[in-house]
Coordinates of C-alpha atoms in Angstrom, one line a residue:
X1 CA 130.7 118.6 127.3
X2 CA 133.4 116.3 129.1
X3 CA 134.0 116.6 132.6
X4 CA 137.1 118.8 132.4
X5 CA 138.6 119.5 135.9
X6 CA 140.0 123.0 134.9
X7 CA 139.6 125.3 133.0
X8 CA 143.4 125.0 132.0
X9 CA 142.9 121.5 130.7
X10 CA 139.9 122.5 128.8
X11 CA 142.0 124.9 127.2
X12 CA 144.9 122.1 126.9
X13 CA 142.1 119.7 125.5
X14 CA 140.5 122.5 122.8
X15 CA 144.6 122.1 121.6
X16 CA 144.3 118.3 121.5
X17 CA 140.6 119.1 119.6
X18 CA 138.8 117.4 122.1
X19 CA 135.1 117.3 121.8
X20 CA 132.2 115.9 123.0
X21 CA 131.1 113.9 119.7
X22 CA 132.6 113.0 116.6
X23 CA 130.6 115.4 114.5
X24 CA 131.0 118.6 116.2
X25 CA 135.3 117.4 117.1
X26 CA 135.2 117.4 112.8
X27 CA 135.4 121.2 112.6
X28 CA 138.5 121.5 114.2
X29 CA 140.2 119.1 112.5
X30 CA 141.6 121.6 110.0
X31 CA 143.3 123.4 112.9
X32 CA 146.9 123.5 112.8
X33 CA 150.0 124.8 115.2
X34 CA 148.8 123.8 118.5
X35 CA 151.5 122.0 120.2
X36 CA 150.2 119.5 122.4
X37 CA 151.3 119.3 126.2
X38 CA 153.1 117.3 127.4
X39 CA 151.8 116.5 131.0
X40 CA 148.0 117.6 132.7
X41 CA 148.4 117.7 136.1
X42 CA 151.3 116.3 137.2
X43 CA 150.7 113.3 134.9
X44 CA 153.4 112.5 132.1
X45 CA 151.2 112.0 128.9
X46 CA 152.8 109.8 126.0
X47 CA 151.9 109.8 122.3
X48 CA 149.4 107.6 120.7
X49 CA 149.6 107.3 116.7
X50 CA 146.7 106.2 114.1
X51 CA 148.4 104.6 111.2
X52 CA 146.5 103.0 108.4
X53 CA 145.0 104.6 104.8
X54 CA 145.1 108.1 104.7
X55 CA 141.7 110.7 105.1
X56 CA 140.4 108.6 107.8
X57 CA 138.8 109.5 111.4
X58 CA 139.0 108.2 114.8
X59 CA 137.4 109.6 118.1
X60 CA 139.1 108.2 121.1
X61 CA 137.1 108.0 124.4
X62 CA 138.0 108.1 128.0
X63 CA 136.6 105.0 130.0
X64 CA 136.3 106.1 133.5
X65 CA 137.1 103.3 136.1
X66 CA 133.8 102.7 137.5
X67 CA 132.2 102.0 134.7
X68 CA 131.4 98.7 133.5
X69 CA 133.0 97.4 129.9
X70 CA 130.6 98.1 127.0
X71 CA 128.4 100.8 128.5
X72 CA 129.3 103.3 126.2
X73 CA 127.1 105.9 127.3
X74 CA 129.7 106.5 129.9
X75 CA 132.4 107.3 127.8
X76 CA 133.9 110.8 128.0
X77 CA 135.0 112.6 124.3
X78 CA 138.9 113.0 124.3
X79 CA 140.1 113.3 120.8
X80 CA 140.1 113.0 117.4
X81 CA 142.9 111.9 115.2
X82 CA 143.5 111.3 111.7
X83 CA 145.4 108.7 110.2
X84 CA 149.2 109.5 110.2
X85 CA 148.7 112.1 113.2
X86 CA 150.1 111.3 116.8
X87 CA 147.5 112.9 120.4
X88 CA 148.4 113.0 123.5
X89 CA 147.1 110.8 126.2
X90 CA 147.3 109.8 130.0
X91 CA 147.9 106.6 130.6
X92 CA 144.5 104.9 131.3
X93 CA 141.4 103.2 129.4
X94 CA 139.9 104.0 126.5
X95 CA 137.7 103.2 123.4
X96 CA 138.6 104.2 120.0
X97 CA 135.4 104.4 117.2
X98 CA 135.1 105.6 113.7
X99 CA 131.4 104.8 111.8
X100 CA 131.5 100.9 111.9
X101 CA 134.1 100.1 114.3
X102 CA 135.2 100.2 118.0
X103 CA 138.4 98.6 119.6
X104 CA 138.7 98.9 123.4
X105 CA 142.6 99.7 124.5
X106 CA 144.8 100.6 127.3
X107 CA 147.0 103.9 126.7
X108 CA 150.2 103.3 128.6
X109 CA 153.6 105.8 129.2
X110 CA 155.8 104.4 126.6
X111 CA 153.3 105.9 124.0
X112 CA 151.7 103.4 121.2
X113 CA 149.5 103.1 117.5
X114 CA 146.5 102.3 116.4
X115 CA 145.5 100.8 113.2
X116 CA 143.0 100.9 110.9
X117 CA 142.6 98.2 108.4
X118 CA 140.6 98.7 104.8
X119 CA 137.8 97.3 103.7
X120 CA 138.1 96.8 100.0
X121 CA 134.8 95.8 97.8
X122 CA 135.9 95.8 94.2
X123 CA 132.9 95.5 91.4
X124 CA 134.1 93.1 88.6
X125 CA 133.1 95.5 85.8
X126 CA 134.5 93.2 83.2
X127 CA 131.1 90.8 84.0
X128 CA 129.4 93.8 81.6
X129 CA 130.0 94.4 78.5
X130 CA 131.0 98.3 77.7
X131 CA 127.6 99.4 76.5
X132 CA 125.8 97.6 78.9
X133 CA 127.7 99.6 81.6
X134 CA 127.4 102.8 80.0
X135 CA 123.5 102.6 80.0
X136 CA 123.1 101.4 83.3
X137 CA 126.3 103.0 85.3
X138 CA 124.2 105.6 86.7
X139 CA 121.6 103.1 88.6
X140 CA 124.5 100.8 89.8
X141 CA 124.2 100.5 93.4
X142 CA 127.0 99.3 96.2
X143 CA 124.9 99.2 99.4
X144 CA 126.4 98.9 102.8
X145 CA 124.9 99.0 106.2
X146 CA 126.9 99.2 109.4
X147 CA 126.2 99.9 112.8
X148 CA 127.9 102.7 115.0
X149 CA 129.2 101.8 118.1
X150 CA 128.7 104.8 120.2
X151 CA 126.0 106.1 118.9
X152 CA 123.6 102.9 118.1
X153 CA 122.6 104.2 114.7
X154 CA 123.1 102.5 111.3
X155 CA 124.8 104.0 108.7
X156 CA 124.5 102.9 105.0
X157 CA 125.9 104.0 101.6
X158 CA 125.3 103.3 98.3
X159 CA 128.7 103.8 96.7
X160 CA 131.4 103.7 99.7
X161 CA 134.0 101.1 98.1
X162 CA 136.1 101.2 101.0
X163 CA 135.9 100.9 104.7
X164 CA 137.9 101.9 107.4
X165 CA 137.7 99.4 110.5
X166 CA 139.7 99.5 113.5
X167 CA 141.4 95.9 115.3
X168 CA 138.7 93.2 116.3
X169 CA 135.8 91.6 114.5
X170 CA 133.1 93.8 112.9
X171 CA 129.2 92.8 111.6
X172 CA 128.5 94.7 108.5
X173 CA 125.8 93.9 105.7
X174 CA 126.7 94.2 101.6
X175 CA 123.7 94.3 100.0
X176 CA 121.3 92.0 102.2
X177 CA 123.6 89.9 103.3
X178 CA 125.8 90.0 106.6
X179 CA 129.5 90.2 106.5
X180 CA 132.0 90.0 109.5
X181 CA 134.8 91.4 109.1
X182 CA 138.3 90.3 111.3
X183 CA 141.6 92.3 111.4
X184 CA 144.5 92.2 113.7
X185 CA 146.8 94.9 115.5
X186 CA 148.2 95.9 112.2
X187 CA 146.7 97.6 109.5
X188 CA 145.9 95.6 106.6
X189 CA 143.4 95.2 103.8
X190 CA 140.3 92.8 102.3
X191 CA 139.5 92.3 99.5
X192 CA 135.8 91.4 98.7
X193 CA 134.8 90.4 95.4
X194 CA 131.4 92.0 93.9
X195 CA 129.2 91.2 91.4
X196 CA 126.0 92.3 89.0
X197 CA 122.6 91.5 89.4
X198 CA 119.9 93.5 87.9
X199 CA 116.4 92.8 87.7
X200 CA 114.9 94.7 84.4
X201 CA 111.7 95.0 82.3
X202 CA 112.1 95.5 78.1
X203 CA 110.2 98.4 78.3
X204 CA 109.0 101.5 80.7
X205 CA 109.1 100.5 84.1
X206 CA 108.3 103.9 85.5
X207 CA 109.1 104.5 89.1
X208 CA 109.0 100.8 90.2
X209 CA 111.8 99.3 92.8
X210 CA 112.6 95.4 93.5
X211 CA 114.2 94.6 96.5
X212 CA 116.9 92.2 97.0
X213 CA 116.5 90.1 100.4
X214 CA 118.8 86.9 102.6
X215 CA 117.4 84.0 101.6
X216 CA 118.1 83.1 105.1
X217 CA 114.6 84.3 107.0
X218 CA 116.4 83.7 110.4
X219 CA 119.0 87.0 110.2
X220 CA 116.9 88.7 108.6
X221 CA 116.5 92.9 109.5
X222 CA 115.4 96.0 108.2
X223 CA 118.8 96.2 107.2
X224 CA 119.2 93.4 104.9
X225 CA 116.5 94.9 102.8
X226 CA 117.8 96.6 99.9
X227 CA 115.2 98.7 97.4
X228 CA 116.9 99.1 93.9
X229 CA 115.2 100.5 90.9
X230 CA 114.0 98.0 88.1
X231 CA 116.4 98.3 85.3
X232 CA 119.4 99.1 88.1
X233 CA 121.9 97.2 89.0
X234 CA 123.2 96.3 92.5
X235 CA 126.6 94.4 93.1
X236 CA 126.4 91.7 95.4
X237 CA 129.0 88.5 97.3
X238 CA 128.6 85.2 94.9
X239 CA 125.3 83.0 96.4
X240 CA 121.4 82.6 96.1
X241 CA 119.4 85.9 96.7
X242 CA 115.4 86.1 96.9
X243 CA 114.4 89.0 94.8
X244 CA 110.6 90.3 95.1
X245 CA 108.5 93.0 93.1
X246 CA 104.8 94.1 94.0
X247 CA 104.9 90.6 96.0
X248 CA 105.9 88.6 93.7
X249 CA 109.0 86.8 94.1
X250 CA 112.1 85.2 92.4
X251 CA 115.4 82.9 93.5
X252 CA 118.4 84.1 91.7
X253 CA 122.2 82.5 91.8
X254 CA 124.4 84.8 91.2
X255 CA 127.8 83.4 90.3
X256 CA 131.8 84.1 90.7
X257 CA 132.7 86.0 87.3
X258 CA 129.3 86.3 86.0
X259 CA 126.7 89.0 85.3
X260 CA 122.8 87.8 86.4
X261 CA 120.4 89.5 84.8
X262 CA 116.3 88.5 86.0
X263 CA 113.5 89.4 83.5
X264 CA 110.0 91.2 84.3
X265 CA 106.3 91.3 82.5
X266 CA 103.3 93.3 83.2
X267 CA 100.2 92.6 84.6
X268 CA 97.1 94.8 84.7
X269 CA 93.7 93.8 85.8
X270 CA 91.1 96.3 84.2
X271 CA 87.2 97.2 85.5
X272 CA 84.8 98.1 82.8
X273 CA 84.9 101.4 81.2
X274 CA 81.7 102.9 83.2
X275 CA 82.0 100.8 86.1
X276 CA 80.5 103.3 89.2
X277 CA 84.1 102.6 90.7
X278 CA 83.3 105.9 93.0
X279 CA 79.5 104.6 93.9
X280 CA 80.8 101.7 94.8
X281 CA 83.5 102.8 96.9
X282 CA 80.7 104.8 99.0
X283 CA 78.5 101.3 99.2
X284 CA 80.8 99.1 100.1
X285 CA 83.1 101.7 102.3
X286 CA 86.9 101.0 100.0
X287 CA 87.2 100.3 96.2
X288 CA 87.4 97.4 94.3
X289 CA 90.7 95.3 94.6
X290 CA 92.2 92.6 92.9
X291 CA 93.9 89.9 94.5
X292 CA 97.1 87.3 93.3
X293 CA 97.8 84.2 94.7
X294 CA 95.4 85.0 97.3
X295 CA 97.0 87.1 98.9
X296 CA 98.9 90.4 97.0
X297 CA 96.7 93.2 96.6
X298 CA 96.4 95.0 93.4
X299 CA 94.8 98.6 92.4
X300 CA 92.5 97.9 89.3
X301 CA 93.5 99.9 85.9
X302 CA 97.0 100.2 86.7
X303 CA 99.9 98.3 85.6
X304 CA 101.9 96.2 88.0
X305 CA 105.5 94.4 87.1
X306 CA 105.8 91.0 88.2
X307 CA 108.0 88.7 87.7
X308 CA 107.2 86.2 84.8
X309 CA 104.8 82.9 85.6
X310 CA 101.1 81.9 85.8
X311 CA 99.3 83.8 88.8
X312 CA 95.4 83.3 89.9
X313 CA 93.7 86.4 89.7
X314 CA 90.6 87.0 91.7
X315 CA 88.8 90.7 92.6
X316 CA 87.0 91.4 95.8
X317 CA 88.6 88.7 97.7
X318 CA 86.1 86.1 96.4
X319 CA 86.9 82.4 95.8
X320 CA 86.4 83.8 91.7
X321 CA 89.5 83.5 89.7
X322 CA 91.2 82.3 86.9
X323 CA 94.9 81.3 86.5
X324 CA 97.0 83.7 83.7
X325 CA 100.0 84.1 82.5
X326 CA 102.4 86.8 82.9
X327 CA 105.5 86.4 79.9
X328 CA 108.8 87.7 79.7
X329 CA 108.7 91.6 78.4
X330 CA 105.0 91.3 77.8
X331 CA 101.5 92.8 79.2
X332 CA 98.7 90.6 80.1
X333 CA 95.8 92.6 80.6
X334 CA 92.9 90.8 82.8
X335 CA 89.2 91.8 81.7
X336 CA 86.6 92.2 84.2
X337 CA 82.6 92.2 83.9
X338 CA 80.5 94.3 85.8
X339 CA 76.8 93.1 87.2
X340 CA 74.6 94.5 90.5
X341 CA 71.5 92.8 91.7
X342 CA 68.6 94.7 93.3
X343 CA 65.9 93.5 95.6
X344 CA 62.1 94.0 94.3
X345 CA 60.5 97.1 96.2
X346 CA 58.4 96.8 99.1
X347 CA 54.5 97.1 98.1
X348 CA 53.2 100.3 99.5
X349 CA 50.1 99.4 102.1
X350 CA 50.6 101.0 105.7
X351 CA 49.0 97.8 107.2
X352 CA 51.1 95.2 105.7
X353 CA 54.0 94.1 107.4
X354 CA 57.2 95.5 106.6
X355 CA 59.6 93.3 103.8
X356 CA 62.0 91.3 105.6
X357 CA 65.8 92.5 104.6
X358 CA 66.7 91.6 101.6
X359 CA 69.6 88.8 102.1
X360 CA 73.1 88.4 100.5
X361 CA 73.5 87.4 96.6
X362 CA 75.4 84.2 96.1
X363 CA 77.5 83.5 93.2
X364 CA 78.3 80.0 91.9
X365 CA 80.0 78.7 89.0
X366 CA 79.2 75.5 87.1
X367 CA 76.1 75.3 89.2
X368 CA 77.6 74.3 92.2
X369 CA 75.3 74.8 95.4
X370 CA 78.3 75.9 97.3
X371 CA 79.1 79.9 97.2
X372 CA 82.1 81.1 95.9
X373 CA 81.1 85.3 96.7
X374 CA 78.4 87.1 98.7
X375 CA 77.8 89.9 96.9
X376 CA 75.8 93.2 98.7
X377 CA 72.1 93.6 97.3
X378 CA 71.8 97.3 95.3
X379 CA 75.8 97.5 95.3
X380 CA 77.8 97.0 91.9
X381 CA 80.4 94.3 91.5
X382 CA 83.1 92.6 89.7
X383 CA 83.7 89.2 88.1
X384 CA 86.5 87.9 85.7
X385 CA 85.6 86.9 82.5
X386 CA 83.0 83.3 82.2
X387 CA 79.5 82.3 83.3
X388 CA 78.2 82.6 86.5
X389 CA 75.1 81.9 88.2
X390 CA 73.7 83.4 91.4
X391 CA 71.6 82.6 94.0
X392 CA 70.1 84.0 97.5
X393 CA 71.2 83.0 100.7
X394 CA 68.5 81.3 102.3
X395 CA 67.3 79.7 99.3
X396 CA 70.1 77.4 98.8
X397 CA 69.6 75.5 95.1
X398 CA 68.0 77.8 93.1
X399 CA 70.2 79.6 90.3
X400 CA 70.1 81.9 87.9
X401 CA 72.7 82.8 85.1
X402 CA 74.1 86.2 85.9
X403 CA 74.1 88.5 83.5
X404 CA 77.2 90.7 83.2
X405 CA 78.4 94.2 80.8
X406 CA 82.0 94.4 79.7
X407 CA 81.5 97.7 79.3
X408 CA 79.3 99.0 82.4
X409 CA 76.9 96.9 84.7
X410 CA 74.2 94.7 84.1
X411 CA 71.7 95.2 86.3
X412 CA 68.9 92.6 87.8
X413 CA 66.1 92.5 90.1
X414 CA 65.2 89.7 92.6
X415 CA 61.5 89.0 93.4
X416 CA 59.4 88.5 96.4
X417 CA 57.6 85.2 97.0
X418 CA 55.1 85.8 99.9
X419 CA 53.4 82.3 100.9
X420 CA 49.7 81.3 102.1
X421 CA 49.6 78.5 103.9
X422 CA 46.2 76.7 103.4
X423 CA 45.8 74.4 106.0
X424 CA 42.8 71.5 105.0
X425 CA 41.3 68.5 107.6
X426 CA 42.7 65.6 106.2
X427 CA 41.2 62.4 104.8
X428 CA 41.7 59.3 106.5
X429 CA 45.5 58.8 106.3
X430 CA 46.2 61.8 103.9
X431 CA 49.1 64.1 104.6
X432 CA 51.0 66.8 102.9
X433 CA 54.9 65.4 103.7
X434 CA 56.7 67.9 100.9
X435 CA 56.4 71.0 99.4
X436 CA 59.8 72.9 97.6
X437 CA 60.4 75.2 94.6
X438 CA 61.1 74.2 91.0
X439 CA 63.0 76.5 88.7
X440 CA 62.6 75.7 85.3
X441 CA 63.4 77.1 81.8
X442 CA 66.8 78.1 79.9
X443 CA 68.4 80.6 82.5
X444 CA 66.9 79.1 85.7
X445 CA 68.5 76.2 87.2
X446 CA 67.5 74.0 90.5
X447 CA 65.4 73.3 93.1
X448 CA 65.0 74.4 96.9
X449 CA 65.2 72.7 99.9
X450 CA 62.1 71.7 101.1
X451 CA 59.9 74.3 102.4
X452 CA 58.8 73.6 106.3
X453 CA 55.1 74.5 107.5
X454 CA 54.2 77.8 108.4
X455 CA 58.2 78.7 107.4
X456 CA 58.8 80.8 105.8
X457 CA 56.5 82.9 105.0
X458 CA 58.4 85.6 102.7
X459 CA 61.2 84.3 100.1
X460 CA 63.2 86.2 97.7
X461 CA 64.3 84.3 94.6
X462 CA 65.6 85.1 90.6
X463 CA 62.9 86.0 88.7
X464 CA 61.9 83.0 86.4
X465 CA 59.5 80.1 85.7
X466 CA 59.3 77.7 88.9
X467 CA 56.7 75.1 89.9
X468 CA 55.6 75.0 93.3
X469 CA 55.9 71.0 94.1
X470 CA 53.9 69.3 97.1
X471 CA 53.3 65.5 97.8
X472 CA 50.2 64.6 99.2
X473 CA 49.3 61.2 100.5
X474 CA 49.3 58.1 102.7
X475 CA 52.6 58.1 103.7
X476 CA 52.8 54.1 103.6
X477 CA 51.1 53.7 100.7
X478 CA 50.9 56.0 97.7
X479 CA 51.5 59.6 97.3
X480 CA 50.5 62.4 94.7
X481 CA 52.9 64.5 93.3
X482 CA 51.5 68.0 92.5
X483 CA 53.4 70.8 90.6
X484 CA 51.4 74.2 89.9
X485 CA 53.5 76.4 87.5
X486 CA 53.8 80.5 87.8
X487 CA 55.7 83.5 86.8
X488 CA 57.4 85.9 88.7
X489 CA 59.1 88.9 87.0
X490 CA 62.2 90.8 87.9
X491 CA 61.3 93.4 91.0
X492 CA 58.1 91.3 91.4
X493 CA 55.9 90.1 94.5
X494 CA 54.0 87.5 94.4
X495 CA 51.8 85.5 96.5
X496 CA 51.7 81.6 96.3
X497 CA 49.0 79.7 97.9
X498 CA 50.5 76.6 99.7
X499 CA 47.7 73.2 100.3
X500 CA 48.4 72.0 103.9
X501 CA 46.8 68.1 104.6
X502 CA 46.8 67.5 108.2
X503 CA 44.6 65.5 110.8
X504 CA 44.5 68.4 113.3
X505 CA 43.8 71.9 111.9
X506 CA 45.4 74.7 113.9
X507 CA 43.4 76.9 116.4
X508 CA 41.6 79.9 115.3
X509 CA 42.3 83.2 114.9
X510 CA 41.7 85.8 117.6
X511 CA 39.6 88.9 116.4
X512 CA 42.8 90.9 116.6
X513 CA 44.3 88.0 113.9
X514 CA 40.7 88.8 111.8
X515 CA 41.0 92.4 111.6
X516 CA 44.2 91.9 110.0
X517 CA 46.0 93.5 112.4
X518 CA 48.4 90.5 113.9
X519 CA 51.7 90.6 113.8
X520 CA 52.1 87.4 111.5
X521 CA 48.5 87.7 109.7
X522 CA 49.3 87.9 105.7
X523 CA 45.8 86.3 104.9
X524 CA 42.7 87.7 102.6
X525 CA 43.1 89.8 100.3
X526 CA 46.9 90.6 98.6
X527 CA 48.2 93.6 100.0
X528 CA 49.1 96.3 97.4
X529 CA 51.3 95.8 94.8
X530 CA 51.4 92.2 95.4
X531 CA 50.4 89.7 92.5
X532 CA 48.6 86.3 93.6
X533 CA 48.1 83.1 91.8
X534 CA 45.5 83.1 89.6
X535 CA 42.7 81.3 90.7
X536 CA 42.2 79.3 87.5
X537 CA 45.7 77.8 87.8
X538 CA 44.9 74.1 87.5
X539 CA 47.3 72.2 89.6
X540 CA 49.3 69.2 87.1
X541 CA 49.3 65.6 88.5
X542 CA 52.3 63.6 87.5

């Protein structure tokens, strides 16, 4: 409450309907028949008088002395006063405000007014045709944003055409963009021209919004955002807008007498009827997305509008996509192909050492050694529409087409290469300088870098055909080229016997090493489940 001095002048004040907000001072402004006083302790009041269109409300405020100008958390509730209607008040400071307005005066003995000025915003309707503002009259939008000056809270409406504002200048924003308004002592009235720009889809457009932003980024504010719905129309100042739906976006010009009207399509990007979408939520710890221009994030099997244009599409965030084309009224629906890729099982014999972890997939395209995804082994995953190959990391240059379902997901195994390094006394000047993997055969594509000695010792690969590729000889004169060709079958582990020349053979095993129980030994006999070369594979000599 105000800091009344008595409760006499509280009483005189209750007459004046003085209260400490604008709200609650609201309910008495239907009281009538008080007649105001003319004097509060020995001080002469005079009249002060709010002129300007009628219905409107001002609260008046009492600035005490020792506060500062502007710190209106100080101010002390006096009054409220509609337009046409005269209060009484001693001569001293104060601060007039209504919702978007405050004018700092000084009350003085010979009584005086105060105006408030209109603003006007007037929608050229004759920029739509009749029918075209029948359909749509309901979803037209006049959006208005203003700050209160007491109170520091914005206040916005979506059909206020007119706006009371009291002497000075005053910020206010019509539909996104910032306005300032100017009026003098008098009242008076602006006029500001409106006028129609929806943004619209030929079809069911279901609860979608586009939002209407300054194309200046520099002022902008929450409050020059403004959400319409699609197929709505909001009225808006002549001048160049930047429109944007489900992050897409859109420059419009909107011009002096004319109706702008901004098409829409429909894009959906679709995962194969019995994808595991719920498994492979649980795997990979969120669902599937789809991604445009790199950077908006779509929900698979739903349908987004966009505005029209060519957009790359690309799901999982992978460096995967394809460029298509969104049209005017129309739905472009993106097929997706489901694959997963498992790594071969680990043979069962307690005294083996356990598998090494099976490492990332890698997908290509067009055979290119670098990888545009990294795919999870065991977990389901999308790719757009095309060929693919993949690899594993580790194994950089060997490929194999992937094999994908439109419907559910093909499914793959990788197998386990496990190499024996046979070290041999070398000859004279004989030497082993290069030994790598060969894929061959329709679906199999590359080579590996080369293999280094003693590492690695455990490889996984794409099932296929490869030869296993060693040069032995001098290594200033001439050298053999040696290619032993094998199988290995999806889910498969194999062992592959690698020929090491050298002049100095490496130091023998310890007993521990003999027994087989070393931590690196993976020599004798092939631990269970794990297919070796057969011994009557005759190397070729090329």
């Amino acid at each position: 409450m105000p800091h009344f001095r008595s409760l006499s002048l509280l009483l005189r004040a209750f007459k004046q309907r003085c209260l400490p907000s604008r709200r609650l001072a609201s309910v008495l402004l239907s009281l009538s028949g008080f007649s105001c006083i003319q004097s509060v302790e020995g001080k002469k009041l005079s009249t002060l008088k709010v002129v300007g269109a009628p219905g409107n409300v001002v609260s008046v405020f009492s600035v005490p002395a020792a506060v500062k100008e502007g710190d209106v958390r100080r101010y002390v509730p006096v009054a409220q006063a509609r337009t046409g209607e005269e209060i009484y008040l001693a001569p001293g400071n104060y601060f007039a405000a209504n919702d978007c307005s405050g004018f700092a005066f000084t009350q003085r003995s010979e009584g005086s007014t105060l105006a408030l000025s209109t603003l006007r915003l007037v929608p050229h309707r004759e920029a739509l045709t009749e029918d075209a503002f029948k359909v749509e009259g309901e979803r037209h939008v006049v959006h208005t944003t203003c700050e209160d000056p007491i109170e520091g809270i914005s206040h916005s409406w979506d059909d206020k055409l007119e706006i009371p504002l009291l002497p000075g200048k005053h910020r206010l924003n019509l539909a996104g963009t910032p306005l300032q308004a100017e009026f003098g002592l008098e009242a008076s009235e602006k006029v500001i021209d409106l006028f129609p720009l929806t943004v619209f889809l030929d079809g069911d457009a279901g609860d979608n919004r586009y939002f209407v932003l300054q194309e200046d980024q520099a002022v902008r504010s929450d409050a020059s955002i403004i959400s319409v719905p699609v197929g709505g129309t909001i009225w808006v100042t002549p001048g160049v807008y930047a429109l944007e739906i489900n992050g897409t976006r859109r420059r419009a010009a909107v011009e002096k007498g004319m109706r702008t009207r901004v098409p829409l399509g429909v894009l959906r990007i679709e995962s194969p009827e019995k994808f595991p979408a719920d498994l492979r939520a649980r795997l990979g710890g969120q669902p599937v997305f789809a991604y445009i221009n790199g950077g908006v994030l779509l929900n698979l099997n739903k349908d987004y509008v966009l505005f029209p244009g060519d957009y790359a599409v690309s799901v999982e965030g992978s460096e995967l996509q394809d460029v298509f084309l969104v049209k005017t009224g129309e739905k472009t629906v993106v097929k997706t192909q489901g694959a997963q890729i498992d790594g071969p099982a680990c043979p069962a014999n307690p005294e083996a050492k356990p598998c090494r972890t099976v490492p990332k997939i890698t997908l290509h395209k067009e055979q290119r050694p670098y990888s545009l995804m990294n795919v999870t082994p065991g977990m389901p995953f999308l790719v757009l529409e095309g060929k693919y190959e993949y690899g594993v990391e580790g194994m950089r240059g060997l490929l194999r087409l992937l094999a994908t379902s439109p419907g559910s997901v093909a499914q793959e195994k990788l197998a386990r290469l496990r190499f024996k390094w046979d070290v041999r006394q070398a000859s004279s000047r004989t030497r082993t300088d290069l030994v790598r993997l060969e894929s061959r055969g329709a679906e199999n594509f590359g080579r590996s870098l080369d293999l280094l000695f003693n590492k690695p010792d455990e490889v996984y690969v794409p099932a296929g055909v490869y030869f296993l590729t060693y040069f032995v000889g001098d290594p200033q004169q001439e050298r053999t080229k040696t290619r032993v060709e094998f199988t290995v079958a999806q889910g498969q582990t194999r062992e592959v016997v690698v020929p090491i020349f050298t002049d100095k053979l490496p130091a023998k095993p310890d007993e521990k090493t003999v027994r087989g129980g070393g931590d690196d030994d993976r020599s004798g006999t092939p631990a269970e489940g794990v297919d070796a070369l057969p011994s009557s594979l005759v190397p070729l000599r090329k």
